[in-house]
Structure formats: C-alpha cells, structure tokens
Coordinates of C-alpha atoms and ligand atoms in Angstrom, one line a residue:
M1 CA -0.1 0.1 0.0
I2 CA 1.3 3.4 -1.0
D3 CA 1.0 5.5 2.2
S4 CA 1.2 8.7 0.4
Q5 CA -2.1 8.5 -1.5
L6 CA -4.6 6.3 0.5
S7 CA -7.3 7.4 -1.8
E8 CA -10.8 5.8 -1.8
R9 CA -12.6 4.6 -5.2
S10 CA -15.0 7.0 -6.6
P11 CA -18.3 5.4 -6.1
A12 CA -19.9 7.2 -9.0
L13 CA -17.8 5.8 -11.8
T14 CA -18.9 2.2 -11.9
D15 CA -19.0 1.9 -15.7
A16 CA -15.3 2.9 -16.1
Q17 CA -13.4 1.2 -18.9
L18 CA -10.0 2.0 -17.4
Q19 CA -9.5 2.2 -13.9
A20 CA -6.1 3.3 -12.4
D21 CA -5.8 2.3 -8.6
E22 CA -2.9 3.4 -6.7
L23 CA -0.9 3.0 -9.8
V24 CA 3.1 3.4 -9.1
V25 CA 5.9 3.6 -11.6
D26 CA 9.4 3.6 -10.4
L27 CA 12.3 4.4 -12.9
P28 CA 15.8 3.6 -12.4
G29 CA 18.1 6.6 -11.4
P30 CA 21.8 7.1 -10.7
R31 CA 21.0 7.0 -6.9
G32 CA 18.3 4.3 -7.0
P33 CA 14.8 4.1 -8.3
V34 CA 12.7 7.4 -8.5
R35 CA 9.0 7.2 -8.1
V36 CA 7.8 9.2 -10.9
V37 CA 3.9 8.0 -10.4
D38 CA 3.0 7.8 -6.9
G39 CA -0.2 6.1 -6.0
V40 CA -2.2 7.7 -8.9
S41 CA -6.1 6.7 -8.9
F42 CA -8.5 7.7 -11.8
D43 CA -11.4 6.2 -13.9
V44 CA -11.9 6.7 -17.5
P45 CA -15.7 5.9 -18.0
A46 CA -16.8 4.6 -21.4
G47 CA -17.9 7.5 -23.9
T48 CA -16.1 10.4 -21.9
T49 CA -12.8 12.3 -22.2
V50 CA -10.7 12.4 -19.4
G51 CA -7.9 15.3 -19.3
L52 CA -4.7 14.6 -17.5
I53 CA -2.9 17.7 -16.8
G54 CA 0.1 18.9 -15.0
E55 CA 3.3 20.7 -15.6
S56 CA 6.5 18.9 -16.7
G57 CA 7.7 16.4 -14.3
S58 CA 4.2 15.8 -12.9
G59 CA 4.0 12.0 -14.2
K60 CA 1.3 12.7 -16.7
T61 CA 3.3 11.2 -19.5
M62 CA 4.6 8.2 -17.5
T63 CA 0.9 7.5 -16.5
A64 CA -0.1 7.4 -20.1
L65 CA 2.8 5.3 -21.0
A66 CA 1.8 2.7 -18.4
V67 CA -1.7 2.6 -19.8
I68 CA -0.3 1.9 -23.2
G69 CA 2.4 -0.4 -22.1
L70 CA 5.4 1.4 -23.5
L71 CA 7.2 2.6 -20.3
P72 CA 11.2 2.9 -20.6
E73 CA 13.2 -0.2 -20.0
G74 CA 13.7 -0.9 -16.2
A75 CA 10.6 0.7 -15.1
E76 CA 8.8 -1.2 -12.4
T77 CA 5.2 -0.7 -11.7
G78 CA 2.9 -1.4 -8.8
G79 CA -0.9 -0.8 -8.0
E80 CA -3.5 -1.7 -10.7
L81 CA -4.4 -0.7 -13.9
R82 CA -7.7 -2.4 -14.8
W83 CA -8.9 -2.4 -18.4
Q84 CA -12.5 -3.6 -18.6
G85 CA -11.6 -5.6 -15.6
E86 CA -8.1 -7.1 -16.4
D87 CA -5.3 -5.9 -14.7
L88 CA -2.9 -4.6 -17.4
L89 CA 0.1 -4.7 -15.2
R90 CA -0.2 -8.3 -14.9
V91 CA -1.2 -9.5 -18.3
S92 CA 1.3 -11.5 -20.8
D93 CA 3.3 -9.8 -23.2
E94 CA 1.2 -11.3 -26.0
R95 CA -2.1 -9.7 -24.5
R96 CA -0.3 -6.4 -24.0
R97 CA 0.4 -6.3 -27.7
R98 CA -3.1 -7.3 -28.6
V99 CA -4.8 -4.7 -26.2
R100 CA -2.3 -2.0 -27.9
G101 CA -3.6 -1.0 -31.2
H102 CA -6.8 -3.0 -31.0
E103 CA -8.4 -2.0 -27.7
I104 CA -6.2 1.0 -26.6
S105 CA -4.6 3.2 -29.2
M106 CA -2.2 6.2 -28.8
I107 CA -2.0 9.5 -30.7
F108 CA 1.6 10.8 -30.1
Q109 CA 2.6 14.6 -29.9
D110 CA 4.9 14.2 -32.8
P111 CA 3.6 12.5 -35.8
L112 CA 6.7 13.0 -37.7
A113 CA 8.6 11.1 -35.2
A114 CA 5.9 8.5 -34.7
L115 CA 5.3 7.7 -38.4
N116 CA 8.0 5.7 -40.5
P117 CA 9.5 8.3 -42.9
S118 CA 10.1 5.4 -45.6
L119 CA 6.5 3.8 -45.7
T120 CA 3.5 5.8 -47.5
I121 CA 0.8 7.0 -45.2
G122 CA -1.8 4.2 -46.6
R123 CA 0.7 1.5 -45.9
Q124 CA 1.3 2.7 -42.2
V125 CA -2.7 3.3 -41.4
G126 CA -3.4 -0.2 -43.3
E127 CA -0.7 -2.1 -41.1
I128 CA -2.9 -3.3 -38.4
L129 CA -5.6 -4.4 -40.9
R130 CA -2.9 -6.3 -42.9
R131 CA -1.8 -8.1 -39.7
D132 CA -5.5 -9.0 -38.9
G133 CA -5.6 -10.9 -42.2
R134 CA -8.0 -8.6 -44.2
S135 CA -7.6 -8.9 -47.9
R136 CA -5.8 -6.3 -50.0
A137 CA -8.8 -4.7 -51.4
D138 CA -10.8 -4.4 -48.0
V139 CA -7.4 -2.8 -46.5
R140 CA -7.4 -0.3 -49.2
S141 CA -11.1 0.7 -48.9
T142 CA -10.9 0.8 -45.2
V143 CA -7.9 3.0 -45.2
I144 CA -9.5 5.5 -47.6
D145 CA -12.6 5.6 -45.4
L146 CA -10.4 6.2 -42.4
L147 CA -8.5 9.0 -44.1
D148 CA -11.6 10.4 -45.5
R149 CA -13.2 10.4 -41.9
V150 CA -10.4 12.3 -40.3
G151 CA -10.5 15.0 -43.1
V152 CA -7.5 14.0 -45.3
P153 CA -8.6 15.5 -48.7
E154 CA -8.5 13.2 -51.9
P155 CA -7.6 10.2 -49.7
A156 CA -7.4 7.5 -52.6
Q157 CA -4.4 9.7 -53.7
R158 CA -3.1 11.0 -50.8
M159 CA -2.5 7.6 -49.2
N160 CA 0.4 7.1 -51.6
N161 CA 2.1 10.0 -50.2
Y162 CA 5.0 9.8 -47.5
P163 CA 4.8 11.6 -44.2
H164 CA 7.2 14.4 -45.4
E165 CA 4.7 15.2 -48.2
F166 CA 1.9 15.9 -45.5
S167 CA 1.5 19.3 -43.4
G168 CA 1.9 19.1 -39.8
G169 CA -2.0 19.2 -39.5
L170 CA -2.5 16.5 -42.3
R171 CA 0.1 14.3 -40.4
Q172 CA -1.8 14.5 -37.3
R173 CA -5.0 13.4 -38.9
A174 CA -3.2 10.5 -40.6
M175 CA -1.8 9.6 -37.0
I176 CA -5.5 9.7 -35.7
A177 CA -6.6 7.5 -38.6
L178 CA -3.8 5.1 -37.8
A179 CA -5.0 5.1 -34.3
L180 CA -8.5 4.3 -35.3
A181 CA -7.6 1.6 -37.6
G182 CA -7.7 -1.2 -35.0
S183 CA -11.0 0.0 -33.8
P184 CA -10.0 0.7 -30.3
S185 CA -12.2 1.4 -27.3
L186 CA -9.8 3.9 -25.7
L187 CA -7.9 6.8 -27.6
L188 CA -4.7 7.9 -25.5
A189 CA -3.6 11.2 -26.8
D190 CA -0.4 12.6 -25.3
E191 CA -0.2 16.5 -26.2
P192 CA -1.8 15.8 -29.7
T193 CA -1.8 19.4 -30.6
T194 CA 1.4 20.9 -29.0
A195 CA 3.5 20.7 -32.2
L196 CA 0.8 22.4 -34.5
D197 CA -0.1 26.1 -34.7
V198 CA -3.1 27.6 -32.9
T199 CA -5.6 27.5 -35.9
V200 CA -4.7 23.8 -36.8
Q201 CA -4.8 22.9 -32.9
A202 CA -8.3 23.9 -32.5
R203 CA -9.3 21.8 -35.8
I204 CA -7.6 18.9 -34.4
L205 CA -9.1 19.2 -31.0
R206 CA -12.6 19.4 -32.6
L207 CA -11.8 16.3 -34.7
L208 CA -10.9 14.3 -31.8
R209 CA -13.9 15.4 -29.9
S210 CA -16.2 14.5 -32.6
I211 CA -14.8 11.1 -33.3
Q212 CA -14.9 10.4 -29.5
Q213 CA -18.7 11.2 -29.2
E214 CA -19.6 9.5 -32.6
E215 CA -17.9 6.4 -31.8
G216 CA -18.7 6.5 -27.8
L217 CA -15.0 6.1 -27.3
A218 CA -13.3 6.7 -24.0
M219 CA -10.3 9.3 -24.3
L220 CA -7.6 10.1 -22.0
L221 CA -6.0 13.3 -23.3
V222 CA -2.6 14.2 -21.9
S223 CA -1.8 17.9 -21.9
H224 CA 0.2 20.6 -19.9
D225 CA -2.4 23.2 -21.5
L226 CA -5.3 24.0 -19.7
R227 CA -7.0 25.6 -22.7
V228 CA -6.8 22.0 -24.5
I229 CA -8.3 20.4 -21.3
A230 CA -11.1 22.9 -21.1
H231 CA -12.1 22.5 -25.0
V232 CA -12.6 18.9 -24.9
A233 CA -12.5 16.9 -21.3
D234 CA -15.4 15.8 -19.3
Q235 CA -13.5 15.0 -16.4
V236 CA -10.1 16.2 -15.3
V237 CA -7.1 14.7 -13.2
V238 CA -4.7 17.2 -12.1
M239 CA -1.3 15.9 -11.4
Y240 CA 1.6 17.2 -9.4
A241 CA 5.1 15.8 -8.7
G242 CA 3.6 12.3 -9.6
R243 CA 0.6 12.4 -7.5
V244 CA -3.0 13.4 -8.0
A245 CA -3.9 16.9 -6.7
E246 CA -7.3 17.0 -7.8
R247 CA -9.9 15.3 -10.1
G248 CA -13.6 15.9 -10.7
P249 CA -15.9 17.4 -13.7
A250 CA -13.8 19.4 -15.8
A251 CA -16.1 22.4 -15.9
E252 CA -16.4 22.5 -12.1
V253 CA -12.8 22.1 -11.5
L254 CA -11.7 24.9 -13.8
R255 CA -14.5 27.0 -12.4
R256 CA -14.1 26.5 -8.7
A257 CA -11.0 24.3 -8.2
A258 CA -10.6 22.4 -4.8
H259 CA -6.9 22.5 -4.7
P260 CA -4.7 25.6 -4.6
Y261 CA -2.4 24.1 -7.3
T262 CA -5.2 23.9 -9.7
R263 CA -6.3 27.6 -8.8
A264 CA -2.6 28.7 -9.7
L265 CA -2.9 26.5 -12.9
V266 CA -6.2 28.4 -13.8
A267 CA -5.1 31.7 -12.8
S268 CA -1.9 31.3 -15.1
V269 CA -4.1 31.1 -18.2
P270 CA -5.8 34.2 -19.4
A271 CA -8.3 32.3 -21.4
V272 CA -9.5 30.1 -18.7
R273 CA -9.4 32.6 -16.1
T274 CA -12.9 34.2 -15.5
R275 CA -12.6 37.3 -13.4
T276 CA -9.7 39.2 -15.2
A277 CA -7.9 38.9 -18.7
L278 CA -4.5 39.1 -16.8
A279 CA -2.7 36.2 -16.1
D280 CA -0.7 35.3 -12.7
P281 CA 2.3 33.1 -13.6
L282 CA 2.9 30.1 -11.1
P283 CA 5.2 31.0 -8.4
G284 CA 8.4 29.1 -8.2
A285 CA 9.6 25.9 -10.1
P286 CA 7.6 22.7 -10.3
A287 CA 8.8 19.8 -7.8
T288 CA 10.4 16.9 -9.3
P289 CA 9.7 13.2 -8.3
A290 CA 13.5 12.9 -7.9
N291 CA 13.4 15.7 -5.5
R292 CA 9.8 15.8 -4.0
P293 CA 9.5 18.0 -1.0
S294 CA 8.2 16.7 2.3
G295 CA 4.3 16.5 3.3
C296 CA 2.4 18.2 0.4
A297 CA 4.6 18.3 -2.7
F298 CA 3.1 21.8 -3.4
H299 CA 3.9 23.2 0.0
P300 CA 6.9 25.5 -1.1
R301 CA 4.8 27.1 -3.8
C302 CA 1.7 27.2 -2.0
P303 CA 0.2 30.7 -0.6
R304 CA -1.9 28.7 2.0
A305 CA 0.8 26.4 3.2
Q306 CA 0.9 25.8 7.0
D307 CA 3.1 23.8 9.3
R308 CA 1.0 20.7 8.8
C309 CA 1.5 20.7 5.0
R310 CA 5.4 20.4 5.4
T311 CA 5.1 17.2 7.3
E312 CA 1.8 15.4 6.4
V313 CA 1.0 14.1 3.1
P314 CA -2.6 15.0 2.3
L315 CA -5.0 12.0 1.4
T316 CA -7.1 12.3 -1.4
R317 CA -10.7 12.8 -0.3
E318 CA -14.1 13.4 -1.8
V319 CA -14.6 16.8 -0.6
A320 CA -18.1 17.4 -2.6
P321 CA -20.1 15.0 -4.6
G322 CA -17.8 13.8 -7.3
R323 CA -15.0 16.1 -6.4
W324 CA -11.5 14.9 -5.1
S325 CA -8.6 16.7 -3.7
A326 CA -5.4 16.1 -1.9
C327 CA -5.2 19.3 0.1
H328 CA -5.6 19.4 3.9
F329 CA -7.7 22.5 3.4
A330 CA -9.8 21.7 0.3
E331 CA -13.0 22.7 2.0
E332 CA -11.9 26.2 2.6
V333 CA -10.4 26.4 -0.9
L334 CA -13.7 25.4 -2.3
D335 CA -15.2 28.2 -0.2
V336 CA -13.2 30.8 -1.7
Ligands
SF4_401 FE1 -1.2 24.1 0.1 FE2 -1.3 22.7 2.4 FE3 -3.1 22.2 0.6 FE4 -0.7 21.6 0.0 S1 -2.0 20.8 1.6 S2 -2.1 22.4 -1.4 S3 0.4 23.1 1.0 S4 -2.8 24.1 1.7

C-alpha cells in the first residue's frame, strides 16, 4: 500500500473502462529508483474524455505510457491498472500487444517522429488491418474511409504520399486514422496538438472530440495546456510531482478548484481565468519526483501552506460530490 495516497475509489464511476488504482511507476536513477508516479487513482468511463493535466515532471506522460504499455526499460510498476476488469500490469506480453492498437490506441505528440518516413501513409494506416489478415482490397477501402473520416482530402491519392509530403496538421490527422484503424475502445492522446499552430490545434481538437462522441469512445487526453483540456474534457485529473492533486468534472474543477495548485494553474492562463484577462504566472519551479518536498509536495509554492503541510502528505478525499482533492484545506479552498 502506498502511504502517500490512500485514496478511496470514486463510487460514481462504476462503468469505467480504465481504472488506475494506486498506480505506481518507478524509474531507475543514478541513486536508485525514482518514483515518478506515486499512487495515482482515476477512472476513464466509457464514452467520456478525461484530461490528465500537469506541468513537466508531474508524471502525466509516464501514467499514459503505463496505460499503453510502453514504459522505458527498467521501469517497475505497482498498484493496478484495470482495463475492462483485467489488470494490464499483470497480463502476458502477448495480451499486452493485442490490447495495444486493437483496444487502446495512442496518438503521439509528434507524428513526424511516430510515423515511419520510408513508408507511405496508406501503408502505415493499413498495417494493423493487414496483420489481421484482411484482403488487399478491403485494407485499401478501409484506409481510404479512415483518411476521409479524419479529413484528409483526396484520400485515394494522398494515401500514396510519404509523411514528409503531408503538412503538420494532415500528419496528425493521418496519425488519428492510424490510431482508429484497430477499432479501439480507448484513445490515448499525448499532447496531440502541441506541435501544431493555434488554428490547426483547434481543428484537430474538434476532430478528436467529434470522433470520440460519434464512436462513443473513451479518451484519455494528456496535456500541459489547460485550454486544451477545457476544450474537450468531461473529467479532469490534475497531477503534481507524480501524484493526483485534484480530480472531478472538468467544468466544475476549472470554475471552482478544490486545490490551490489547480487554482494557480487556472490563474496562470488568461483564457481560462474568469474574473480578469490578466494571467498570474505560477510562482516557483515545479517539484520533481527525484526531489519531492516532504508533506504536500506543493507546499513550497502554496500561498496557503501551514506547518502541517510540510510534514503530512494529504490524502485524496471526496470533498464534494464527485470532487476529489489532496489538500488538507480543500473545503476552505472550495469556499473561496
Ligand atoms: Fe497548500 Fe497545504 Fe493544501 Fe498542500 S495541503 S495544497 S500546501 S494548503
């Protein structure tokens, strides 16, 4: 049992497809293992988008890599990661490979790095279909349908292009088509729009949202950008220094956060802030898992910190219906 995050399960989310329960990830470091994910619990119910947000070093990407089964070599895991009831941390490598692509697919931040430069877009999107033994004609028509669905113009011609012949936005659309090819139930998107300019970002987010809703997919969207989360997420999980700071319905959390870290995040983004157009930059530097402060890891940056915060790790508690916070004073924060 991880003593830092003795969180209870949320009773409301019984239809969750993915459930992280006290998930732990340790990475090897020069002075021993470093706990980069420390007792993280959240649910991704069917048909909803959950936004996983945090600054660099918060553990959000390692959490996503644990879900897709692509953690760096030497990583050790603990807790549970239940996918439709099955613990992904304890299945065979073969079962893991089957889940990846067919049941859970990932959309990466940089499609140019994720796509093979020497294979055509059509070849890559159709790879999983060919592996499933589908006929050549079936693969071709399905690839054209998929590219058409994600908004690639003239898909029958463009499927013969190589990744470098696509713009950044079109490459990300191709990446989404590739992720959809295996008919997954969960889409995992890691900073899917960070490498794109602002106008293209909005279009890709709209596309992801409409696909998620039309297909009734679950989506776990990882981002450092609160505006992206505000755009598409139903639920939000806020991470800090490898732990969950707060989770709950996105609209409520962003409007009236129950954790000072979330409040500081919201205040640092002008478009999300409601009372003034001015942004307040987050004070101080983010804590890193290798150098996690004692007690509440946010205490060196927290304007509300008291003596207790320096020594006692706050438990994740349900502080209002559906609202979970790991702050000793969450009720007071909510009242502000
Ligand atoms: Fe701030 Fe203390 Fe709450 Fe941590 S537990 S967020 S330091 S008030």
